[in-house]
DNA sequence: CAATACATGTCGACG
DNA sequence: CGTCGACGTGTATTG
């Protein structure tokens, strides 16, 4: 990895066109050829970048560019998409290279998968007498998170989200429409379960006869003794 | 901005839990208190990070941690969300600070807004005899990109996307459902216009009687003489 | 401030 | 290799 601090301007042309005026920035060149242009603030997203696979070539600035103060010109291209990133460097204030090696990678734990597992184990959160049919119940257009049956044996399809948004309601609606065409399942009721349900999503869901269920993650986790503590 | 190259392990606890095993990485500390942990590959997304506003405190490693080779311990916290990021540093290989100042920011050009403008100007792409009613036609649940009328005066609602995905069809469906309840507009036909329409989106759209229209951005831009060249 | 739609989204899983 | 859904999504816009 090469780290360069420099005053530069940047131009990008690809799916859109974008320009960065002259300023002092960090240029991070990764060993796979990719480049990130970072400012000293904002979030983790760079001001500009080029994703791998791509290649960097340096060009000689022409007379006009030299006149304008450009000392180096980098052209980063992505063959496949024809995207181009041009970095016009004026002054280099720092330049260092470092051998990092391959990263062992991130180990993630829990979110929606965990919620799904917990709700399957605590299926009576749907209401007394409910029984689990199975998780990831397969349909023609994808798996429903949980299929259960209520106290009188009627099918219940559950869509689980961390944050209950309008999209999740649409998704569940598509499943329900399909499942209700199946005489073995029909009638299927829908339950939209999430840690947090947005008002518009709730309105849409209830308008379509879908029940909303707010999940208390901490309480559900607390009940699950087998879940080992991480800290 | 402070740049540190170090062998370190990282633990995050917040909306999920994640762990990075010991390895050599770049730690980027921005002046707003945020921190990014980057490897020498992948895309622009860091392996781990903490978004501003957040604060970094250094802790003294205890006996066990010193024994394990930890020389520095950073704890990054976000007050609002209770997220915590812990960086356990073993060996520091590089450490430099740089004053960058505030970035003037990115200047973007065109995307969906541009497509919308061009289609409004070239409304006959919808078919001969079409006329524009208006862009961003307001409905109770949000603005329809374009409302037009066809050669016989029937209403046409157009949803424009750069990439036509299933979500866009759902969005247009909601608009159409609402607009068709309005006796002044009904019957309203739907047109789903995008530079590229995914097969599943096309299937869903056509199943619902929505016409799909693939937009040739370059051709549309070529027709627009007033659109100045960027390069 | 909250809700919503957009993103050069990125990323992983699956067919 | 494309499609699809999730994301610690982030981010701007608008009510």
Short mmCIF file of C-alpha atoms (C1' of nucleotides) in Angstrom, two decimals:
data_model
loop_
_atom_site.label_atom_id
_atom_site.label_comp_id
_atom_site.label_asym_id
_atom_site.label_seq_id
_atom_site.Cartn_x
_atom_site.Cartn_y
_atom_site.Cartn_z
CA UNK A 1 0.00 0.00 0.00
CA UNK A 2 1.23 3.43 -0.97
CA UNK A 3 0.14 6.51 0.91
CA UNK A 4 0.49 9.91 -0.71
CA UNK A 5 -0.49 13.24 0.78
CA UNK A 6 -0.71 15.80 -2.00
CA UNK A 7 -2.47 18.84 -3.30
CA UNK A 8 -4.39 17.56 -6.27
CA UNK A 9 -7.52 17.83 -8.34
CA UNK A 10 -9.44 14.77 -9.47
CA UNK A 11 -11.76 14.08 -12.37
CA UNK A 12 -13.95 11.03 -12.73
CA UNK A 13 -15.89 9.93 -15.77
CA UNK A 14 -17.94 6.78 -15.67
CA UNK A 15 -21.50 6.21 -14.68
CA UNK A 16 -21.47 9.89 -13.85
CA UNK A 17 -19.02 12.73 -14.17
CA UNK A 18 -17.51 14.30 -11.10
CA UNK A 19 -14.77 16.79 -10.28
CA UNK A 20 -12.75 17.56 -7.18
CA UNK A 21 -11.20 21.04 -7.06
CA UNK A 22 -7.58 21.51 -6.05
CA UNK A 23 -7.00 20.68 -2.37
CA UNK A 24 -4.77 18.72 -0.03
CA UNK A 25 -5.88 15.09 0.23
CA UNK A 26 -4.81 11.55 0.99
CA UNK A 27 -4.32 9.24 -1.97
CA UNK A 28 -4.37 5.59 -0.96
CA UNK A 29 -3.07 3.17 -3.57
CA UNK A 30 -3.83 -0.44 -2.75
CA UNK A 31 -1.81 -3.35 -4.07
CA UNK A 32 -4.68 -4.54 -6.25
CA UNK A 33 -4.40 -1.33 -8.29
CA UNK A 34 -7.37 0.41 -6.72
CA UNK A 35 -7.14 3.98 -5.48
CA UNK A 36 -9.04 5.96 -2.86
CA UNK A 37 -9.09 9.74 -2.49
CA UNK A 38 -9.84 10.72 1.10
CA UNK A 39 -10.40 14.03 2.79
CA UNK A 40 -9.88 14.65 6.49
CA UNK A 41 -13.51 14.21 7.42
CA UNK A 42 -16.80 12.75 6.44
CA UNK A 43 -17.58 9.10 6.65
CA UNK A 44 -15.73 6.07 5.44
CA UNK A 45 -16.65 6.76 1.85
CA UNK A 46 -13.85 8.38 -0.12
CA UNK A 47 -14.41 11.57 -2.06
CA UNK A 48 -13.54 9.62 -5.14
CA UNK A 49 -12.16 6.20 -5.97
CA UNK A 50 -11.62 3.48 -8.52
CA UNK A 51 -12.54 -0.08 -7.69
CA UNK A 52 -10.43 -3.04 -8.70
CA UNK A 53 -9.66 -4.43 -11.16
CA UNK A 54 -8.03 -1.30 -12.54
CA UNK A 55 -4.63 -0.03 -13.57
CA UNK A 56 -2.76 3.18 -12.94
CA UNK A 57 -0.53 4.82 -15.51
CA UNK A 58 1.41 8.04 -15.10
CA UNK A 59 1.38 10.56 -17.90
CA UNK A 60 3.72 13.43 -18.61
CA UNK A 61 1.96 16.75 -18.06
CA UNK A 62 1.93 18.84 -21.24
CA UNK A 63 3.10 22.44 -21.41
CA UNK A 64 -0.25 23.90 -20.40
CA UNK A 65 -0.56 21.54 -17.47
CA UNK A 66 2.97 22.28 -16.30
CA UNK A 67 2.10 25.94 -16.57
CA UNK A 68 -0.94 25.30 -14.37
CA UNK A 69 1.29 23.77 -11.73
CA UNK A 70 0.65 20.09 -12.38
CA UNK A 71 3.75 18.04 -11.66
CA UNK A 72 2.32 14.54 -12.01
CA UNK A 73 -0.66 13.12 -13.84
CA UNK A 74 -2.16 9.75 -12.93
CA UNK A 75 -4.69 8.04 -15.12
CA UNK A 76 -6.60 5.19 -13.55
CA UNK A 77 -8.72 3.09 -15.87
CA UNK A 78 -11.08 0.19 -15.48
CA UNK A 79 -11.08 -1.91 -18.63
CA UNK A 80 -14.48 -3.48 -18.16
CA UNK A 81 -16.55 -0.39 -17.50
CA UNK A 82 -14.47 2.25 -19.32
CA UNK A 83 -14.46 4.33 -16.15
CA UNK A 84 -11.59 6.80 -15.91
CA UNK A 85 -10.15 8.62 -12.95
CA UNK A 86 -7.58 11.34 -13.49
CA UNK A 87 -5.52 12.66 -10.61
CA UNK A 88 -3.67 15.90 -11.30
CA UNK A 89 -0.97 16.27 -8.67
CA UNK A 90 0.54 19.64 -7.86
CA UNK A 91 2.62 19.15 -4.74
CA UNK A 92 3.52 15.95 -2.93
CA UNK A 93 3.82 16.38 0.84
CA UNK A 94 4.24 12.78 1.88
CA UNK A 95 4.87 9.51 0.07
CA UNK A 96 5.40 6.16 1.75
CA UNK A 97 4.90 2.52 0.86
CA UNK A 98 4.05 -0.36 3.16
CA UNK A 99 3.84 -4.10 2.81
CA UNK A 100 0.67 -5.30 4.52
CA UNK A 101 0.03 -8.79 3.24
CA UNK A 102 -3.34 -10.44 2.87
CA UNK A 103 -5.87 -9.68 5.55
CA UNK A 104 -7.39 -12.63 7.42
CA UNK A 105 -10.76 -10.92 7.09
CA UNK A 106 -13.68 -9.93 9.21
CA UNK A 107 -15.59 -12.27 11.51
CA UNK A 108 -19.19 -11.14 11.79
CA UNK A 109 -21.85 -12.20 14.22
CA UNK A 110 -25.58 -11.89 14.27
CA UNK A 111 -28.20 -9.57 12.90
CA UNK A 112 -31.15 -10.77 10.91
CA UNK A 113 -29.96 -14.40 10.95
CA UNK A 114 -29.77 -14.23 14.72
CA UNK A 115 -33.22 -12.69 15.02
CA UNK A 116 -34.59 -15.43 12.80
CA UNK A 117 -32.99 -18.16 14.90
CA UNK A 118 -34.27 -16.64 18.14
CA UNK A 119 -37.81 -16.17 16.83
CA UNK A 120 -37.88 -19.75 15.56
CA UNK A 121 -36.90 -20.89 19.06
CA UNK A 122 -39.41 -18.56 20.70
CA UNK A 123 -42.18 -19.09 18.17
CA UNK A 124 -44.88 -18.41 20.75
CA UNK A 125 -43.95 -14.75 20.45
CA UNK A 126 -46.30 -14.93 17.45
CA UNK A 127 -49.07 -15.88 19.88
CA UNK A 128 -49.93 -18.76 22.17
CA UNK A 129 -50.17 -22.14 20.55
CA UNK A 130 -48.12 -21.31 17.47
CA UNK A 131 -45.84 -24.00 16.10
CA UNK A 132 -42.85 -23.74 13.80
CA UNK A 133 -43.13 -25.41 10.40
CA UNK A 134 -39.68 -24.38 9.27
CA UNK A 135 -37.22 -21.54 8.76
CA UNK A 136 -36.33 -20.42 5.23
CA UNK A 137 -39.46 -21.99 3.78
CA UNK A 138 -38.83 -22.12 0.04
CA UNK A 139 -41.20 -20.58 -2.50
CA UNK A 140 -40.82 -20.03 -6.22
CA UNK A 141 -39.62 -16.48 -5.71
CA UNK A 142 -37.40 -17.09 -2.70
CA UNK A 143 -37.39 -18.28 0.89
CA UNK A 144 -39.86 -17.00 3.47
CA UNK A 145 -38.03 -16.37 6.74
CA UNK A 146 -40.37 -18.41 8.90
CA UNK A 147 -43.45 -20.49 8.19
CA UNK A 148 -45.54 -21.35 11.23
CA UNK A 149 -49.05 -22.52 12.08
CA UNK A 150 -51.34 -20.85 14.59
CA UNK A 151 -53.40 -22.47 17.37
CA UNK A 152 -56.03 -23.68 14.86
CA UNK A 153 -53.48 -24.86 12.30
CA UNK A 154 -53.67 -21.96 9.82
CA UNK A 155 -50.45 -21.03 8.01
CA UNK A 156 -48.53 -17.94 9.09
CA UNK A 157 -45.69 -16.48 6.99
CA UNK A 158 -43.21 -14.30 8.85
CA UNK A 159 -40.84 -11.81 7.29
CA UNK A 160 -38.08 -10.71 9.65
CA UNK A 161 -36.10 -7.51 9.37
CA UNK A 162 -33.83 -5.61 11.68
CA UNK A 163 -35.45 -2.40 10.54
CA UNK A 164 -38.97 -2.76 9.21
CA UNK A 165 -39.18 -0.68 6.06
CA UNK A 166 -41.69 -0.43 3.27
CA UNK A 167 -39.59 -2.74 1.11
CA UNK A 168 -39.98 -5.56 3.60
CA UNK A 169 -43.76 -5.23 3.45
CA UNK A 170 -43.64 -5.41 -0.34
CA UNK A 171 -41.48 -8.51 -0.13
CA UNK A 172 -43.85 -10.24 2.29
CA UNK A 173 -46.82 -9.20 0.16
CA UNK A 174 -45.30 -10.96 -2.86
CA UNK A 175 -44.74 -14.12 -0.82
CA UNK A 176 -48.27 -14.06 0.55
CA UNK A 177 -49.80 -13.57 -2.88
CA UNK A 178 -47.90 -16.58 -4.17
CA UNK A 179 -48.48 -18.80 -1.14
CA UNK A 180 -52.18 -18.07 -1.10
CA UNK A 181 -52.44 -19.61 -4.57
CA UNK A 182 -51.30 -22.92 -3.03
CA UNK A 183 -54.38 -24.83 -1.81
CA UNK A 184 -52.23 -26.73 0.70
CA UNK A 185 -51.27 -23.52 2.44
CA UNK A 186 -54.10 -21.08 1.81
CA UNK A 187 -55.22 -19.09 3.67
CA UNK A 188 -51.83 -17.75 4.76
CA UNK A 189 -51.66 -14.83 7.17
CA UNK A 190 -48.64 -12.52 7.18
CA UNK A 191 -46.61 -11.26 10.10
CA UNK A 192 -44.05 -8.51 9.65
CA UNK A 193 -41.54 -8.80 12.48
CA UNK A 194 -38.75 -6.33 13.13
CA UNK A 195 -36.80 -4.66 15.91
CA UNK A 196 -38.20 -1.38 14.71
CA UNK A 197 -41.08 -0.75 12.33
CA UNK A 198 -41.33 2.52 10.42
CA UNK A 199 -44.75 4.21 10.57
CA UNK A 200 -45.27 4.09 6.82
CA UNK A 201 -44.35 0.42 6.72
CA UNK A 202 -46.79 -0.27 9.55
CA UNK A 203 -49.56 1.60 7.78
CA UNK A 204 -48.97 -0.25 4.51
CA UNK A 205 -48.76 -3.61 6.28
CA UNK A 206 -51.93 -3.12 8.29
CA UNK A 207 -53.75 -1.85 5.22
CA UNK A 208 -52.92 -5.19 3.61
CA UNK A 209 -54.00 -7.21 6.63
CA UNK A 210 -50.43 -7.99 7.67
CA UNK A 211 -49.80 -8.05 11.39
CA UNK A 212 -46.82 -6.11 12.74
CA UNK A 213 -44.68 -7.54 15.51
CA UNK A 214 -41.95 -5.54 17.19
CA UNK A 215 -39.13 -7.79 18.40
CA UNK A 216 -37.14 -7.01 21.53
CA UNK A 217 -33.73 -8.34 20.56
CA UNK A 218 -32.17 -7.98 24.00
CA UNK A 219 -35.09 -9.71 25.71
CA UNK A 220 -35.05 -12.52 23.16
CA UNK A 221 -31.31 -12.93 23.55
CA UNK A 222 -31.66 -12.83 27.33
CA UNK A 223 -34.01 -15.80 27.19
CA UNK A 224 -31.55 -17.77 25.13
CA UNK A 225 -29.18 -19.16 27.75
CA UNK A 226 -27.15 -21.06 25.19
CA UNK A 227 -26.10 -17.79 23.55
CA UNK A 228 -22.63 -17.20 24.89
CA UNK A 229 -21.54 -13.71 25.87
CA UNK A 230 -19.12 -11.99 23.57
CA UNK A 231 -17.70 -9.49 26.04
CA UNK B 1 -5.24 13.32 9.61
CA UNK B 2 -3.11 10.72 11.30
CA UNK B 3 -1.91 7.65 9.43
CA UNK B 4 -0.74 4.62 11.37
CA UNK B 5 0.48 1.35 9.95
CA UNK B 6 0.39 -1.26 12.67
CA UNK B 7 -0.18 -4.88 13.48
CA UNK B 8 -3.44 -4.87 15.38
CA UNK B 9 -6.64 -6.68 16.14
CA UNK B 10 -9.99 -4.90 16.17
CA UNK B 11 -13.28 -5.58 17.90
CA UNK B 12 -16.56 -3.86 17.14
CA UNK B 13 -19.76 -4.05 19.13
CA UNK B 14 -22.81 -2.14 18.06
CA UNK B 15 -25.56 -3.12 15.70
CA UNK B 16 -23.59 -6.30 15.25
CA UNK B 17 -20.44 -7.77 16.73
CA UNK B 18 -17.35 -8.21 14.59
CA UNK B 19 -13.73 -9.14 15.11
CA UNK B 20 -10.58 -8.64 13.06
CA UNK B 21 -7.73 -11.05 13.85
CA UNK B 22 -4.20 -9.77 14.34
CA UNK B 23 -2.71 -8.45 11.09
CA UNK B 24 -0.89 -5.50 9.59
CA UNK B 25 -3.28 -2.73 8.61
CA UNK B 26 -3.70 0.98 7.97
CA UNK B 27 -5.44 2.99 10.67
CA UNK B 28 -6.71 6.32 9.37
CA UNK B 29 -7.71 8.81 12.04
CA UNK B 30 -9.59 11.78 10.67
CA UNK B 31 -9.75 15.14 12.37
CA UNK B 32 -13.44 14.75 13.18
CA UNK B 33 -12.57 11.83 15.46
CA UNK B 34 -13.61 9.10 13.07
CA UNK B 35 -11.39 6.13 12.33
CA UNK B 36 -11.07 3.75 9.39
CA UNK B 37 -9.30 0.39 9.40
CA UNK B 38 -8.12 -0.49 5.89
CA UNK B 39 -6.48 -3.55 4.42
CA UNK B 40 -4.39 -3.52 1.26
CA UNK B 41 -7.20 -4.69 -0.99
CA UNK B 42 -10.89 -4.85 -1.48
CA UNK B 43 -12.95 -1.84 -2.38
CA UNK B 44 -13.29 1.51 -0.74
CA UNK B 45 -15.11 0.11 2.26
CA UNK B 46 -12.88 -0.24 5.29
CA UNK B 47 -12.65 -3.55 7.14
CA UNK B 48 -13.98 -1.70 10.14
CA UNK B 49 -14.66 1.87 11.12
CA UNK B 50 -16.38 4.31 13.44
CA UNK B 51 -18.39 7.16 11.97
CA UNK B 52 -18.36 10.66 13.41
CA UNK B 53 -19.28 12.00 15.84
CA UNK B 54 -17.13 9.79 18.00
CA UNK B 55 -14.20 10.05 20.36
CA UNK B 56 -11.01 8.09 20.79
CA UNK B 57 -9.45 7.36 24.16
CA UNK B 58 -6.29 5.41 24.80
CA UNK B 59 -6.25 2.89 27.59
CA UNK B 60 -3.37 1.30 29.41
CA UNK B 61 -3.11 -2.40 28.56
CA UNK B 62 -3.43 -4.55 31.67
CA UNK B 63 -0.97 -7.27 32.62
CA UNK B 64 -2.65 -9.96 30.54
CA UNK B 65 -2.82 -7.72 27.51
CA UNK B 66 0.84 -6.72 27.83
CA UNK B 67 1.62 -10.40 28.11
CA UNK B 68 -0.29 -10.96 24.86
CA UNK B 69 1.86 -8.38 23.12
CA UNK B 70 -0.53 -5.44 23.14
CA UNK B 71 1.37 -2.16 23.45
CA UNK B 72 -1.49 0.29 22.91
CA UNK B 73 -5.24 0.07 23.34
CA UNK B 74 -7.61 2.50 21.62
CA UNK B 75 -11.25 2.70 22.51
CA UNK B 76 -13.47 4.54 20.08
CA UNK B 77 -17.01 5.27 21.21
CA UNK B 78 -20.07 6.84 19.67
CA UNK B 79 -22.19 8.43 22.37
CA UNK B 80 -25.46 8.36 20.48
CA UNK B 81 -25.53 4.72 19.42
CA UNK B 82 -23.37 3.15 22.15
CA UNK B 83 -21.24 1.58 19.45
CA UNK B 84 -17.71 0.68 20.54
CA UNK B 85 -14.61 -0.04 18.52
CA UNK B 86 -11.52 -1.38 20.25
CA UNK B 87 -8.16 -1.38 18.49
CA UNK B 88 -5.49 -3.52 20.12
CA UNK B 89 -2.14 -2.43 18.76
CA UNK B 90 0.87 -4.69 18.88
CA UNK B 91 3.54 -3.06 16.76
CA UNK B 92 3.55 0.38 15.13
CA UNK B 93 5.40 0.46 11.81
CA UNK B 94 4.54 3.96 10.68
CA UNK B 95 2.93 6.97 12.26
CA UNK B 96 2.54 10.36 10.63
CA UNK B 97 0.18 13.32 10.92
CA UNK B 98 -0.90 15.72 8.21
CA UNK B 99 -2.87 18.94 8.13
CA UNK B 100 -5.30 18.75 5.24
CA UNK B 101 -7.86 21.48 5.87
CA UNK B 102 -11.47 21.41 4.78
CA UNK B 103 -12.18 19.87 1.42
CA UNK B 104 -14.07 21.97 -1.15
CA UNK B 105 -16.14 18.87 -1.91
CA UNK B 106 -17.27 16.90 -4.90
CA UNK B 107 -19.02 18.38 -7.90
CA UNK B 108 -21.35 15.83 -9.42
CA UNK B 109 -23.08 15.85 -12.74
CA UNK B 110 -26.05 13.97 -14.00
CA UNK B 111 -27.69 10.72 -13.18
CA UNK B 112 -31.38 10.14 -12.79
CA UNK B 113 -32.15 13.86 -12.71
CA UNK B 114 -30.48 14.25 -16.08
CA UNK B 115 -32.39 11.32 -17.55
CA UNK B 116 -35.62 12.85 -16.29
CA UNK B 117 -34.82 16.22 -17.83
CA UNK B 118 -33.90 14.67 -21.17
CA UNK B 119 -36.99 12.47 -21.32
CA UNK B 120 -39.21 15.45 -20.49
CA UNK B 121 -37.63 17.30 -23.42
CA UNK B 122 -37.89 14.29 -25.69
CA UNK B 123 -41.32 13.19 -24.49
CA UNK B 124 -42.16 11.62 -27.86
CA UNK B 125 -39.83 8.79 -26.90
CA UNK B 126 -42.92 7.53 -25.09
CA UNK B 127 -44.62 7.36 -28.48
CA UNK B 128 -45.79 9.76 -31.17
CA UNK B 129 -48.20 12.43 -30.06
CA UNK B 130 -47.35 12.29 -26.38
CA UNK B 131 -47.34 15.57 -24.46
CA UNK B 132 -45.74 16.45 -21.17
CA UNK B 133 -48.04 17.39 -18.30
CA UNK B 134 -45.25 17.96 -15.81
CA UNK B 135 -42.17 16.53 -14.13
CA UNK B 136 -42.32 15.54 -10.44
CA UNK B 137 -46.10 15.31 -10.48
CA UNK B 138 -47.09 15.29 -6.82
CA UNK B 139 -49.23 12.54 -5.32
CA UNK B 140 -50.11 11.81 -1.70
CA UNK B 141 -47.29 9.30 -1.39
CA UNK B 142 -44.65 11.17 -3.32
CA UNK B 143 -43.81 12.65 -6.71
CA UNK B 144 -44.19 10.69 -9.95
CA UNK B 145 -41.17 11.39 -12.15
CA UNK B 146 -43.15 12.34 -15.24
CA UNK B 147 -46.86 12.67 -15.98
CA UNK B 148 -47.75 12.80 -19.67
CA UNK B 149 -50.74 12.29 -21.94
CA UNK B 150 -50.81 10.07 -24.98
CA UNK B 151 -52.14 10.85 -28.47
CA UNK B 152 -55.74 10.43 -27.30
CA UNK B 153 -55.25 12.34 -24.07
CA UNK B 154 -55.02 9.43 -21.63
CA UNK B 155 -52.74 9.89 -18.62
CA UNK B 156 -49.33 8.18 -18.59
CA UNK B 157 -47.22 7.97 -15.42
CA UNK B 158 -43.50 7.42 -15.95
CA UNK B 159 -41.05 6.16 -13.37
CA UNK B 160 -37.43 6.73 -14.33
CA UNK B 161 -34.45 4.82 -13.00
CA UNK B 162 -30.88 4.48 -14.11
CA UNK B 163 -31.12 0.78 -13.47
CA UNK B 164 -34.60 -0.67 -13.58
CA UNK B 165 -34.98 -2.97 -10.61
CA UNK B 166 -37.93 -4.66 -8.98
CA UNK B 167 -38.18 -1.88 -6.39
CA UNK B 168 -38.88 0.67 -9.08
CA UNK B 169 -41.77 -1.40 -10.42
CA UNK B 170 -43.23 -1.62 -6.91
CA UNK B 171 -42.90 2.12 -6.53
CA UNK B 172 -44.64 2.82 -9.83
CA UNK B 173 -47.35 0.28 -8.94
CA UNK B 174 -48.12 2.19 -5.75
CA UNK B 175 -48.37 5.46 -7.68
CA UNK B 176 -50.62 3.92 -10.32
CA UNK B 177 -52.91 2.38 -7.73
CA UNK B 178 -53.33 5.75 -6.07
CA UNK B 179 -53.66 7.77 -9.27
CA UNK B 180 -56.25 5.42 -10.69
CA UNK B 181 -58.50 6.26 -7.77
CA UNK B 182 -58.55 9.86 -9.00
CA UNK B 183 -61.43 10.26 -11.49
CA UNK B 184 -59.65 13.22 -13.11
CA UNK B 185 -56.70 11.03 -14.06
CA UNK B 186 -58.07 7.50 -14.38
CA UNK B 187 -57.31 5.47 -16.35
CA UNK B 188 -53.56 5.99 -15.90
CA UNK B 189 -51.10 3.78 -17.77
CA UNK B 190 -47.64 3.14 -16.39
CA UNK B 191 -44.30 3.31 -18.15
CA UNK B 192 -41.15 2.04 -16.49
CA UNK B 193 -38.18 3.78 -18.13
CA UNK B 194 -34.56 2.98 -17.41
CA UNK B 195 -31.18 2.74 -19.08
CA UNK B 196 -31.24 -0.93 -18.23
CA UNK B 197 -34.15 -3.07 -17.09
CA UNK B 198 -33.52 -6.24 -15.11
CA UNK B 199 -35.36 -9.32 -16.41
CA UNK B 200 -37.26 -9.87 -13.17
CA UNK B 201 -38.32 -6.24 -13.10
CA UNK B 202 -39.50 -6.46 -16.71
CA UNK B 203 -41.48 -9.61 -15.98
CA UNK B 204 -43.13 -8.07 -12.95
CA UNK B 205 -43.88 -4.83 -14.79
CA UNK B 206 -45.40 -6.52 -17.82
CA UNK B 207 -47.42 -8.82 -15.61
CA UNK B 208 -48.96 -5.69 -14.14
CA UNK B 209 -49.59 -4.08 -17.50
CA UNK B 210 -46.74 -1.62 -17.13
CA UNK B 211 -44.83 -0.85 -20.30
CA UNK B 212 -41.03 -1.03 -20.18
CA UNK B 213 -38.95 1.55 -22.02
CA UNK B 214 -35.17 1.24 -22.30
CA UNK B 215 -33.52 4.66 -22.51
CA UNK B 216 -30.37 5.23 -24.55
CA UNK B 217 -28.65 7.88 -22.46
CA UNK B 218 -25.92 8.65 -24.97
CA UNK B 219 -28.41 9.02 -27.84
CA UNK B 220 -30.67 11.24 -25.73
CA UNK B 221 -27.72 13.36 -24.67
CA UNK B 222 -26.52 13.54 -28.26
CA UNK B 223 -29.83 15.05 -29.31
CA UNK B 224 -29.57 17.68 -26.64
CA UNK B 225 -27.33 20.28 -28.28
CA UNK B 226 -27.55 22.61 -25.33
CA UNK B 227 -25.85 20.04 -23.15
CA UNK B 228 -22.28 21.22 -23.02
CA UNK B 229 -19.45 18.74 -23.29
CA UNK B 230 -17.54 18.02 -20.12
CA UNK B 231 -14.36 16.71 -21.69
"C1'" DC C 1 -35.97 15.90 13.21
"C1'" DA C 2 -37.91 11.93 10.76
"C1'" DA C 3 -38.97 9.51 6.71
"C1'" DT C 4 -37.75 8.58 2.00
"C1'" DA C 5 -35.33 7.69 -2.23
"C1'" DC C 6 -30.74 7.47 -4.34
"C1'" DA C 7 -25.89 5.52 -4.72
"C1'" DT C 8 -19.92 5.36 -9.33
"C1'" DG C 9 -23.44 2.20 -3.56
"C1'" DT C 10 -20.54 -2.49 -1.87
"C1'" DC C 11 -20.86 -7.31 -0.60
"C1'" DG C 12 -22.13 -11.98 -0.21
"C1'" DA C 13 -25.05 -15.98 -1.70
"C1'" DC C 14 -27.03 -18.58 -5.07
"C1'" DG C 15 -28.30 -20.37 -9.72
"C1'" DC D 1 -21.07 -14.49 -14.57
"C1'" DG D 2 -25.53 -12.39 -13.59
"C1'" DT D 3 -29.30 -11.68 -10.31
"C1'" DC D 4 -30.99 -10.60 -5.84
"C1'" DG D 5 -31.30 -9.14 -1.21
"C1'" DA D 6 -28.78 -7.20 3.00
"C1'" DC D 7 -25.98 -3.58 4.81
"C1'" DG D 8 -23.01 -1.25 11.32
"C1'" DT D 9 -25.37 0.64 4.49
"C1'" DG D 10 -24.22 6.45 3.92
"C1'" DT D 11 -26.25 10.62 2.15
"C1'" DA D 12 -29.09 14.24 0.36
"C1'" DT D 13 -33.77 15.94 0.12
"C1'" DT D 14 -38.01 17.12 1.71
"C1'" DG D 15 -42.10 17.39 4.69
#
